[in-house]
XYZ file of C-alpha atoms in Angstrom:
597
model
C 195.844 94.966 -54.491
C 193.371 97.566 -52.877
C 191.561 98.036 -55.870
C 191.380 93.890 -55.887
C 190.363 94.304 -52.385
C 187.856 96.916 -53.155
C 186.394 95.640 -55.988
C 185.961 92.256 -54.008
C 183.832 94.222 -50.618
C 182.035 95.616 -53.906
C 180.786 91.958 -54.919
C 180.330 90.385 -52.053
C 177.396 93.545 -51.369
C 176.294 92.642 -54.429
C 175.599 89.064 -54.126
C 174.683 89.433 -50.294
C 171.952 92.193 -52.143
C 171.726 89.568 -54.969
C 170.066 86.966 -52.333
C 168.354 89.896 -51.054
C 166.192 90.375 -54.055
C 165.723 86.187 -54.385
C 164.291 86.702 -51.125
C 161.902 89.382 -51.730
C 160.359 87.651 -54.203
C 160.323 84.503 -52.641
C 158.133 86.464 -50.349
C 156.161 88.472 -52.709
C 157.565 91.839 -51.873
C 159.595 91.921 -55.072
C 156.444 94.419 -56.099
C 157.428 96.870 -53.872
C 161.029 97.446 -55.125
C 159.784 97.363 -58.790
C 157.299 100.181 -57.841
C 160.011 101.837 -56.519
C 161.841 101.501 -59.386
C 158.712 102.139 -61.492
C 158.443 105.604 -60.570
C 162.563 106.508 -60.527
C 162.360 105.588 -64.770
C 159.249 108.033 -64.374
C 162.550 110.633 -64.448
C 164.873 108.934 -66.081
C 162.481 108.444 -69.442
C 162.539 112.116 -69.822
C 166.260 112.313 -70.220
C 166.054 109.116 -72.965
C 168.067 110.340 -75.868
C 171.146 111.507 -73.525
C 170.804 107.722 -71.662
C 171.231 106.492 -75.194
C 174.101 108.464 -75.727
C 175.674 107.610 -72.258
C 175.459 104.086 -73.879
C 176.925 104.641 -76.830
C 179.920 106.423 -74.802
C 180.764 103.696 -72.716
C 180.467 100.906 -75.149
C 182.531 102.835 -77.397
C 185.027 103.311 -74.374
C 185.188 100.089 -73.717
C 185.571 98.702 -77.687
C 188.580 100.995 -77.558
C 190.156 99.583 -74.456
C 189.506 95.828 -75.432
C 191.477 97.643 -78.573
C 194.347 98.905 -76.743
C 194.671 96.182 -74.600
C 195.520 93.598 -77.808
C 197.176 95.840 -79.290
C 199.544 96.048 -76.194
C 199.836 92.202 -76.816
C 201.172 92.041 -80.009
C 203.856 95.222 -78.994
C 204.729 92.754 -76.256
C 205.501 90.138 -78.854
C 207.418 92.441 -81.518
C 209.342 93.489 -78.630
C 210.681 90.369 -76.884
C 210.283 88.788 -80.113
C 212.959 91.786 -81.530
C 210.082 91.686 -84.708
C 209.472 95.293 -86.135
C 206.712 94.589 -88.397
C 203.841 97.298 -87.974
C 205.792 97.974 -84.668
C 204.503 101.930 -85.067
C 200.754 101.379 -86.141
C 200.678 99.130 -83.052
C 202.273 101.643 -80.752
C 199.393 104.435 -82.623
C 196.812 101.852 -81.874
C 197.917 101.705 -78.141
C 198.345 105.529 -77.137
C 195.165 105.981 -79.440
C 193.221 103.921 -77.794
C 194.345 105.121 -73.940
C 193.772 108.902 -75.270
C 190.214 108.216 -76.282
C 189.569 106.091 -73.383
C 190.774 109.963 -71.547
C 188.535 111.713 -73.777
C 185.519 109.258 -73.304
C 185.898 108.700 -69.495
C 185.464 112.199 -69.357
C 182.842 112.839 -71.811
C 180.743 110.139 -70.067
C 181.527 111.928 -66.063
C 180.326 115.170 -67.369
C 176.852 113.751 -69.090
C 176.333 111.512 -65.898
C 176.862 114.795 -63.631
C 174.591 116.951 -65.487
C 171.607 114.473 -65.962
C 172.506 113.559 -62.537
C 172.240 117.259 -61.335
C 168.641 117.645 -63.673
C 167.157 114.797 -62.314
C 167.589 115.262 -58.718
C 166.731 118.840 -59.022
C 163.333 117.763 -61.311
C 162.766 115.394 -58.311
C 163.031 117.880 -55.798
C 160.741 120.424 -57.423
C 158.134 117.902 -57.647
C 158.467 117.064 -54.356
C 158.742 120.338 -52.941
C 155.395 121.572 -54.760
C 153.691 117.746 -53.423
C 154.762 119.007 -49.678
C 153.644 122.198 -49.983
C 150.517 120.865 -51.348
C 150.359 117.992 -48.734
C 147.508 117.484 -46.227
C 148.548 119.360 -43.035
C 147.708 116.787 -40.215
C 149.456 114.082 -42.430
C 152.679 116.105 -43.196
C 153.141 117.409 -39.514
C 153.475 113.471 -38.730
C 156.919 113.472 -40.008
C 159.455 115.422 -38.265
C 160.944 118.333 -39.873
C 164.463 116.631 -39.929
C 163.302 113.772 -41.337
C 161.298 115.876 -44.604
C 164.703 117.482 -44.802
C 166.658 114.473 -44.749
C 164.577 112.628 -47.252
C 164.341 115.889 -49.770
C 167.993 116.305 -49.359
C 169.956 113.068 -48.992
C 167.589 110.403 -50.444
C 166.680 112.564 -53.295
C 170.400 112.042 -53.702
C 170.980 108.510 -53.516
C 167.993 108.334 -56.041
C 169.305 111.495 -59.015
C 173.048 109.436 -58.726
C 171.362 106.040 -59.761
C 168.701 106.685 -61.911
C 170.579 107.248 -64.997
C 173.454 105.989 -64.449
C 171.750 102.570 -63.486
C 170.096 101.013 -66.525
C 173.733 102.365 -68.500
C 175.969 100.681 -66.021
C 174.637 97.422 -66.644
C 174.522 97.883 -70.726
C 177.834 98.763 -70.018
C 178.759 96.037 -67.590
C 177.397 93.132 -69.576
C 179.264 94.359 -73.246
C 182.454 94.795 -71.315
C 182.218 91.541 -69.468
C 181.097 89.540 -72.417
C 183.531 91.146 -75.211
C 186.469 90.582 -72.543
C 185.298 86.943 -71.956
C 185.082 86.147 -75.970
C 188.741 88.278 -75.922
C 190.505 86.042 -73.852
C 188.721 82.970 -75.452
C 189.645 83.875 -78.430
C 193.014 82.953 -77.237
C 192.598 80.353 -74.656
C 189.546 78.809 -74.064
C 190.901 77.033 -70.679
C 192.024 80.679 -69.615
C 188.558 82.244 -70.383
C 186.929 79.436 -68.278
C 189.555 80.028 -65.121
C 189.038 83.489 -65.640
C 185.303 83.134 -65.102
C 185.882 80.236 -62.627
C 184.909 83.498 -59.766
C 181.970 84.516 -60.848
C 179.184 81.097 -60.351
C 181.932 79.807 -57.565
C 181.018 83.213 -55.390
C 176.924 83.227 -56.761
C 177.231 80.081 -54.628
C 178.867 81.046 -51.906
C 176.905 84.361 -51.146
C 173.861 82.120 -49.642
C 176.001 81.830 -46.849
C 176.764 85.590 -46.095
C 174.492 87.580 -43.950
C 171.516 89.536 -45.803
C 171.352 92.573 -44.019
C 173.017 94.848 -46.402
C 169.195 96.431 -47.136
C 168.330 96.816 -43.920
C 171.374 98.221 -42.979
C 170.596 100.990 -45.327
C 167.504 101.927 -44.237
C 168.625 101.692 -40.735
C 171.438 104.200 -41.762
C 169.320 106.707 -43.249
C 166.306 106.471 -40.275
C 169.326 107.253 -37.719
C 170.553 110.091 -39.813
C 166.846 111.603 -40.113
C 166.762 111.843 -36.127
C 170.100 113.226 -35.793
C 168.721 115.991 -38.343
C 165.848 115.967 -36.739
C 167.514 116.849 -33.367
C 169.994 119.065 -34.754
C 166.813 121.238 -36.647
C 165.146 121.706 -33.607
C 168.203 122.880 -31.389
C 169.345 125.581 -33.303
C 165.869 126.841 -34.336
C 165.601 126.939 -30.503
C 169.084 128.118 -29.838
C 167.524 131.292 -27.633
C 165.438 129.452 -25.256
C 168.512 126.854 -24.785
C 170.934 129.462 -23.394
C 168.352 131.316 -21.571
C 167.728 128.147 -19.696
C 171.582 127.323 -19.483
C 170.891 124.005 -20.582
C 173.621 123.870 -23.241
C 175.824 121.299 -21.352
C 172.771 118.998 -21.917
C 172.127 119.227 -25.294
C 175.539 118.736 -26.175
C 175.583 115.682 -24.402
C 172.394 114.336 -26.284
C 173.787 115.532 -29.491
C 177.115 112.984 -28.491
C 174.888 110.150 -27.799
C 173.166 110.942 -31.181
C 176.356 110.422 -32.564
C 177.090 107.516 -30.680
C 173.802 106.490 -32.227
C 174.755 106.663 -35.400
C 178.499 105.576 -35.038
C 176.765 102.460 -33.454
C 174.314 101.296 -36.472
C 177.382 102.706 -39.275
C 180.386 100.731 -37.599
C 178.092 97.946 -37.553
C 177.410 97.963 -41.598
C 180.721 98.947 -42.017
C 181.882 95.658 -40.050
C 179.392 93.248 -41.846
C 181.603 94.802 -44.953
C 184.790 94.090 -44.104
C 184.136 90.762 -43.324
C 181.870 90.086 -46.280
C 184.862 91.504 -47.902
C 187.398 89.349 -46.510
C 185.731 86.612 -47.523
C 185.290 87.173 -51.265
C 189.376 89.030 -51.387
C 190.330 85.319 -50.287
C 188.111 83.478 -53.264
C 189.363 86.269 -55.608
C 192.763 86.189 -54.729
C 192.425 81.842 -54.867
C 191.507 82.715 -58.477
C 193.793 85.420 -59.088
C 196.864 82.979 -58.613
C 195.506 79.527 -60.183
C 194.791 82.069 -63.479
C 198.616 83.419 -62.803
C 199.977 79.795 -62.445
C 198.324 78.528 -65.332
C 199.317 81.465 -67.253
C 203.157 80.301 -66.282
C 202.613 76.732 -67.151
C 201.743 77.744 -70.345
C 204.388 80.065 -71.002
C 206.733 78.161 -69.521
C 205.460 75.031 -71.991
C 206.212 77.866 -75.045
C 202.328 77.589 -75.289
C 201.797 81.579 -75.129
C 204.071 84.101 -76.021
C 204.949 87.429 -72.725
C 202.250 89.361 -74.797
C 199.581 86.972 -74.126
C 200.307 86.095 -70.767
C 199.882 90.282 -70.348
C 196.586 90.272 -72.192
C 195.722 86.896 -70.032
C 196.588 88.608 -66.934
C 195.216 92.098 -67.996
C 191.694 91.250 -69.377
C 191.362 87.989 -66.460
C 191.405 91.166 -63.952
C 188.999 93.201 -66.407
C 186.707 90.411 -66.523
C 186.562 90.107 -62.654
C 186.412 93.843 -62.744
C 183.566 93.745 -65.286
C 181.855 91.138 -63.294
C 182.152 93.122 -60.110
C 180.450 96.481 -61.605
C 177.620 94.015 -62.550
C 176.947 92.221 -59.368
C 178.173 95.473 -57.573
C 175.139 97.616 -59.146
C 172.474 95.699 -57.156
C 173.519 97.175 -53.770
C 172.991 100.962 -55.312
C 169.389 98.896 -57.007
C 168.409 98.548 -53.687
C 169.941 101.854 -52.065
C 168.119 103.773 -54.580
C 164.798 101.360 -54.071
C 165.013 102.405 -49.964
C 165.627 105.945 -51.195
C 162.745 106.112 -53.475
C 160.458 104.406 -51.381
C 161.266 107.312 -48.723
C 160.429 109.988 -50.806
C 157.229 107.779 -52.485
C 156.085 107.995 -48.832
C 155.926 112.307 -48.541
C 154.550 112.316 -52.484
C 151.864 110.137 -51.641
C 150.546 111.900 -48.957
C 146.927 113.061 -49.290
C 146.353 116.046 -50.779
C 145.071 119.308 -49.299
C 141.309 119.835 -50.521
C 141.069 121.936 -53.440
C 137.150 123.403 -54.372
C 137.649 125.212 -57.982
C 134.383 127.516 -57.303
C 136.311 128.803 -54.716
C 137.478 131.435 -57.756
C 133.483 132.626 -57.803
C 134.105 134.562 -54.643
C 136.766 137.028 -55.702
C 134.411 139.121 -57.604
C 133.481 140.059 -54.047
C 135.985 140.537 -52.160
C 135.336 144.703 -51.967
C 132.431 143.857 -49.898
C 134.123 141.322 -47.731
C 133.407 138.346 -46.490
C 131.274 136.339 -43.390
C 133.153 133.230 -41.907
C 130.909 130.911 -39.982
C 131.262 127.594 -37.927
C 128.641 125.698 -37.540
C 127.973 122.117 -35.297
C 131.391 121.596 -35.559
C 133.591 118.508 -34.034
C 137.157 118.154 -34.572
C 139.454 115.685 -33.262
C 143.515 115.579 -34.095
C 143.359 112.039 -32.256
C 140.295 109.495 -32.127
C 138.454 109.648 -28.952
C 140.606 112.921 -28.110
C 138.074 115.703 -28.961
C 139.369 119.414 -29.488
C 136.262 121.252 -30.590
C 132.721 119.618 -29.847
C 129.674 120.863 -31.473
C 130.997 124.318 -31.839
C 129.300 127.492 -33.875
C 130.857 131.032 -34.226
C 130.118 133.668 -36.992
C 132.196 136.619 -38.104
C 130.958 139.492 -40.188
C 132.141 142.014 -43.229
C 133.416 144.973 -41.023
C 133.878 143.283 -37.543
C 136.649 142.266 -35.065
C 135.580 138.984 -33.311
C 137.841 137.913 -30.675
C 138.450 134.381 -29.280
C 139.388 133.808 -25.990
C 140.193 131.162 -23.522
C 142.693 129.616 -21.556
C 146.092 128.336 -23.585
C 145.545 124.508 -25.063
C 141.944 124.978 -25.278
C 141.512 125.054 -29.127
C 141.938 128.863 -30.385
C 144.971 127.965 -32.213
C 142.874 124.926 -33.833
C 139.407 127.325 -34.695
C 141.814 129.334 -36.901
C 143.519 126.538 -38.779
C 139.773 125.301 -39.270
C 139.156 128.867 -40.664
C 142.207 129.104 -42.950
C 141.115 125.139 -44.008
C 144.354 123.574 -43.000
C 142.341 121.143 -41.012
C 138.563 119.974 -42.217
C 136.132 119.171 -39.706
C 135.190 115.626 -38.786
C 131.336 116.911 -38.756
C 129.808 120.339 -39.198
C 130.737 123.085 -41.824
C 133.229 125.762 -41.967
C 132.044 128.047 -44.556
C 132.755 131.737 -45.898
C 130.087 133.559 -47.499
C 129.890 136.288 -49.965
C 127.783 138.533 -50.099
C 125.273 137.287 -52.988
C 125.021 134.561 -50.898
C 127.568 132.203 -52.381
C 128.921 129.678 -50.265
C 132.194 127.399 -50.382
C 133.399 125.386 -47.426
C 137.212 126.317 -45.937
C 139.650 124.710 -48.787
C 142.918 125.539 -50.363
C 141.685 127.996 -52.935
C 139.564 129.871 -50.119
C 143.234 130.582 -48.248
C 144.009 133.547 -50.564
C 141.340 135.678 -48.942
C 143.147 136.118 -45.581
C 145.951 137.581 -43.961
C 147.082 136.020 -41.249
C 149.718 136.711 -38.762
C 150.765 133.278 -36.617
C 151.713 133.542 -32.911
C 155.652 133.866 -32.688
C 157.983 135.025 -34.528
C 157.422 134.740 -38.236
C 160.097 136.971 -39.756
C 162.614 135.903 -42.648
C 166.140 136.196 -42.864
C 166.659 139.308 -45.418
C 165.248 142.287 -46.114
C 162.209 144.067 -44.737
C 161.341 144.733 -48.024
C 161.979 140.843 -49.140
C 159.553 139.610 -46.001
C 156.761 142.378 -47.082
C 157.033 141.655 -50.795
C 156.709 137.713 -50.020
C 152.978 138.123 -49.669
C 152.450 140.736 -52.783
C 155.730 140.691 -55.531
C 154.984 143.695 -57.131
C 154.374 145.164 -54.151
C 155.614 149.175 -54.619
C 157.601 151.232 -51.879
C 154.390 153.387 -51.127
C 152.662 150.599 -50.360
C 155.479 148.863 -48.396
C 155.515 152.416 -46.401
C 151.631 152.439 -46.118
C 151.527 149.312 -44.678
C 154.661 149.637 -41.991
C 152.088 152.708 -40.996
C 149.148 150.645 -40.424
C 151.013 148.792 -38.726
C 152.627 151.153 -36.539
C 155.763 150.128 -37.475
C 157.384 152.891 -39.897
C 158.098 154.971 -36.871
C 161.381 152.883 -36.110
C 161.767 151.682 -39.828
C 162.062 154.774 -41.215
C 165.441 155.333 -38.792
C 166.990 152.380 -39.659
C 170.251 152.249 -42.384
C 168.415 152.079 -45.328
C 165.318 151.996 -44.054
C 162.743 149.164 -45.016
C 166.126 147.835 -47.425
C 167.438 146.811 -43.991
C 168.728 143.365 -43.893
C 167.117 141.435 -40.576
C 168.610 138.812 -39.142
C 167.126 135.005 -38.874
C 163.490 135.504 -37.179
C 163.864 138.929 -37.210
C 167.069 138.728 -34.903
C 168.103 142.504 -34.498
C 164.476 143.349 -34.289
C 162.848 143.220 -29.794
C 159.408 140.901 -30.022
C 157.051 143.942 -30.545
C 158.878 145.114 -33.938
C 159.001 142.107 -35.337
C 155.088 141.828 -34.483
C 154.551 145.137 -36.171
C 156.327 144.058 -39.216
C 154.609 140.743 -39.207
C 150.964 142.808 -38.997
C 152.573 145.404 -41.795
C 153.302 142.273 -44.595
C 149.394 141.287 -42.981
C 148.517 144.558 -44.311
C 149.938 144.605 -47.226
C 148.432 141.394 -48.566
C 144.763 143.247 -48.344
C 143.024 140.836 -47.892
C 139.253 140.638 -47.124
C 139.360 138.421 -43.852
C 142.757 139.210 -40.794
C 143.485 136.567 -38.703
C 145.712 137.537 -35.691
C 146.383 134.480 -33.374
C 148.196 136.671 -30.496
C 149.728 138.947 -32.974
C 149.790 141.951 -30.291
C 150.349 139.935 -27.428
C 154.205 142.485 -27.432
C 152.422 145.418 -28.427
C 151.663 148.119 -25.262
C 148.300 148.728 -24.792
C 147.674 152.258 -27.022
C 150.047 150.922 -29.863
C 147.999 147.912 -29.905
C 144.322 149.982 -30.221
C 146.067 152.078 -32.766
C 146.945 149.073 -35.238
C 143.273 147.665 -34.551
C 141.699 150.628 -35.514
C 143.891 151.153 -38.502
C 143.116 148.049 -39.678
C 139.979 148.196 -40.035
C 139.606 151.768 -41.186
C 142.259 150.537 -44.187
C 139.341 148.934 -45.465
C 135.394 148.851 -43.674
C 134.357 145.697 -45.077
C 137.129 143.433 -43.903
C 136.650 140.726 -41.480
C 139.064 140.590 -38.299
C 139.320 137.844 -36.374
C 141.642 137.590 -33.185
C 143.221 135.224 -30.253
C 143.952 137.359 -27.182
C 144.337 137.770 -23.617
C 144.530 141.229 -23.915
C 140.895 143.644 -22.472
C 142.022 146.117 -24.583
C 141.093 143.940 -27.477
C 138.180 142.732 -26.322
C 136.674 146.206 -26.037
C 136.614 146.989 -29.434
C 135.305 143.890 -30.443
C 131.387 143.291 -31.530
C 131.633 140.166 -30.748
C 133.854 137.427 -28.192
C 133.647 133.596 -28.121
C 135.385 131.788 -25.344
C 136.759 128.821 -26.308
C 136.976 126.397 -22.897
C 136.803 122.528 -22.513
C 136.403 121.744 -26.244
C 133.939 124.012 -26.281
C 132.995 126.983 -28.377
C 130.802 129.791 -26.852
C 129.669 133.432 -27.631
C 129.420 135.396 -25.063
C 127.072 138.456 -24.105
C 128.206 142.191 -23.955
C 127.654 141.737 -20.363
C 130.045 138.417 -20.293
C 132.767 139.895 -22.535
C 132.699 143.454 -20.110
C 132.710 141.474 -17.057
C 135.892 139.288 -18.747
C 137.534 142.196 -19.807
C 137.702 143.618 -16.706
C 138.515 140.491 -15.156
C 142.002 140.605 -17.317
């Protein structure tokens, strides 16, 4: 009876989904579901042939059950019937049958896991390489538990459904109709009782509430900002003790929960009643096909084997009937899934200039990085940078300075061409002359070191190598000395084969700096972006990674944030950056400010 009762909450989602889909195209947002749709069989056509054979599987499982099932009737009949005619083929036939139903069932769970398992991870490489790839003002509008959620759990939802899907029904519709011509072979008023369910509940499902879509989506957007919350709280873990807040965010992590207990007892209460409704018309046709069954037995109409098979295959039909209807809910799952993940894939792509490759025949004699007239705005009407120039030359450290939330942070994602400008150019320069605007494929010629901590979980060696693979120890050691940093590396257990904790836990604020400049190093590259990279660094150690910096290589361009004077003295040139403004100053201005620090 719980499977009866499960199989029944099954249907009644499916027919509640059923109207669902009438709706949407009622309202002419059917298209949006079939684009969904459109692009899961994008996947699933690679993976064809093995569909094919998942078909061929379960039809043949099925055949074979039909097969056992009437070949149970007739052992029925020799046995009450104390007739031993082809009494062993029939018991072959039966055990036969259930041991390649064994064999099949399990044939057809390993090739749905495996293409299951292919397709979600083909999904999620494509997906990864389209965020990666993704505009970076359009990609920071989604929260970083909501990306995760999407790549991880939707991504899901989708791979489980999208070849299993377009089988299922095959499957579904062969087993319902052989079963239906089965038991009419037999009894044609038994076939048409045992159908009696199926139009009786299509009719009745106009009546149920159609929220089972909605419910979904509402599911998954509560589980993205409980993600989302529970991302950002452990990344932050440090600053939440040292505030001794930890009281509160446990409290906001239970009325998360509460959040999401809330919206999921909800769906799971529109289910049970749903479900109660269609158990009671199932079970209504459950007994009229077992009193008729009686009747007729009882008349000497059917024989105990056929009354079995009646009995047997009337539940298999209902059974059959429910995978059908029952596959629309997942339709739909999948379709709020996919649309999800349609939404990051879609997302404009980062700006990509191919003769950006012209320039790295000159990267030995560096490169100049100029601003020029440039506005920038993250908002409309909310202006960061306003008509703004700034030039930085092959061999020099230009510093910009300024008070924090002015826009320093900003000029360098302009440099690195993370962000475009509304109007104005952000150009590098070789030095024939050759000029390509900040893009993409211009990103390979710097080295930059972020503000925070930036350092993996692993070794030292793993967070050097990430910016240069084949990367060897002497230059992992070269660099850590450029960087001031092999003085404490080279004490360490196994020195830069040291395993460092989760952003560089282990490691105080000014070594993980140094090893953050060190992978800088390493990289080479012609232009060095440090956006308060030595803001932990003491005074000397910080002049002594400058100047090694720039003695590793003459020609390469440095360009810094910093509060620091001791910067700003060995700089040729400064630019404050105040009320959206960009300015350079004079050797007179940039003494004066240093000394002001």
């Amino acid at each position: 009876m719980n499977n009866e009762t499960n199989n029944e909450k099954n249907q009644s989602l499916g027919f509640e989904s059923l109207d669902t889909l009438i709706q949407r195209w009622k309202e002419g947002t059917f298209g949006e579901i079939a684009d969904d749709w459109k692009w899961i069989f994008s996947y699933s056509v690679r993976y064809k042939g093995a569909i094919l054979f998942y078909i061929l599987l379960g039809i043949l499982n099925t055949s074979m059950g039909l097969a056992g099932s009437v070949a149970s009737k007739y052992l029925i009949d020799i046995i009450t019937g104390y007739k031993m005619d082809q009494l062993w083929l029939l018991i072959v036939i039966t055990i036969g049958s259930a041991a390649f139903g064994l064999l099949f069932g399990n044939i057809i769970n390993r090739v749905s896991t495996k293409l299951s398992i292919y397709i979600n991870n083909d999904i999620q490489a494509d997906i990864f390489d389209k965020i990666i790839d993704a505009d970076w003002l359009e990609i920071n509008k989604y929260s970083n538990g909501d990306v995760l959620n999407r790549f991880n759990s939707d991504v899901n939802t989708v791979s489980s459904n999208a070849i299993s899907w377009l089988p299922s029904i095959i499957i579904a519709i062969y087993n319902f109709a052989a079963t239906f011509f089965v038991i009419l072979h037999y009894d044609v008023a038994m076939a048409f009782i045992a159908f009696a369910s199926a139009p009786f509940m299509l009719l009745m499902s106009r009546f149920l509430i159609k929220k089972q879509r909605e419910y979904s989506k509402k599911v998954r957007e509560m589980s993205s900002k409980l993600m989302t919350f529970e991302v950002e709280t452990f990344y932050n873990v440090d600053t939440i003790k040292s505030f001794g807040v930890a009281s509160h965010y446990s409290k906001k992590m239970r009325w998360w929960q509460g959040k999401f207990k809330d919206i999921s007892l909800k769906y799971n209460m529109f289910s049970i009643k749903t479900g109660t409704v269609m158990s009671i018309m199932g079970l209504f046709v459950q007994y009229l096909a077992f009193g008729y069954c009686l009747y007729r037995l009882w008349t000497h109409d059917i024989t105990y084997g056929t009354m079995t098979l009646f009995m047997q295959q009337r539940s298999n039909l209902s059974g059959a009937f429910n995978s059908l209807v029952g596959i629309i809910p997942s339709f739909l799952n999948s379709s709020v899934s996919a649309h999800r993940i349609r939404e990051l894939v879609q997302l404009p792509k980062e700006v990509h200039i191919p003769s950006s490759g012209e320039l790295d025949a000159f990267v030995s004699d560096g490169f100049e990085v100029k601003m020029k007239d440039v506005n920038f705005s993250y908002v409309k009407e909310k202006r960061i940078i306003t008509e703004s120039s700034f030039i930085a030359k092959p061999g020099e450290i230009v510093a910009l300075v300024g008070p924090s939330g002015e826009g320093k942070t900003t000029m360098i994602r302009l440099i690195l061409g993370l962000i475009r400008p509304d109007s104005g150019q952000a150009t590098i320069t070789a030095s024939n002359g050759h000029q390509v605007s900040m893009n993409a494929d211009t990103r390979h010629l710097f080295a930059y070191v972020p503000q925070g901590n930036t350092i993996l979980s692993g070794t030292i060696a793993e967070n050097m190598r990430m910016v240069k693979e084949d990367a060897t120890d002497e230059e992992i050691v070269e660099a850590l000395k450029i960087a001031c940093a092999w003085d404490f590396v080279k004490n360490m257990p196994n020195t830069f084969n040291c395993n460092i904790g989760e952003r560089g836990r282990g490691f105080s604020e000014g070594q993980a700096q140094r090893i953050a400049i060190a992978r800088a190093v390493l990289r080479d590259s012609p232009i060095l972006l440090l956006d308060e990279a030595t803001s932990a660094l003491d005074v000397t150690t910080e002049r002594k990674v400058l100047r090694n910096i720039v003695q590793q290589k003459p020609n390469k361009t440095c360009i810094v944030t910093t509060h620091r004077p001791s910067v700003l003295n060995l700089c040729q040139r400064v630019y404050r950056v105040m009320e959206t403004r960009v300015t350079e100053l004079s050797e007179e201005e940039s003494s004066k400010m240093a000394m002001d620090f």
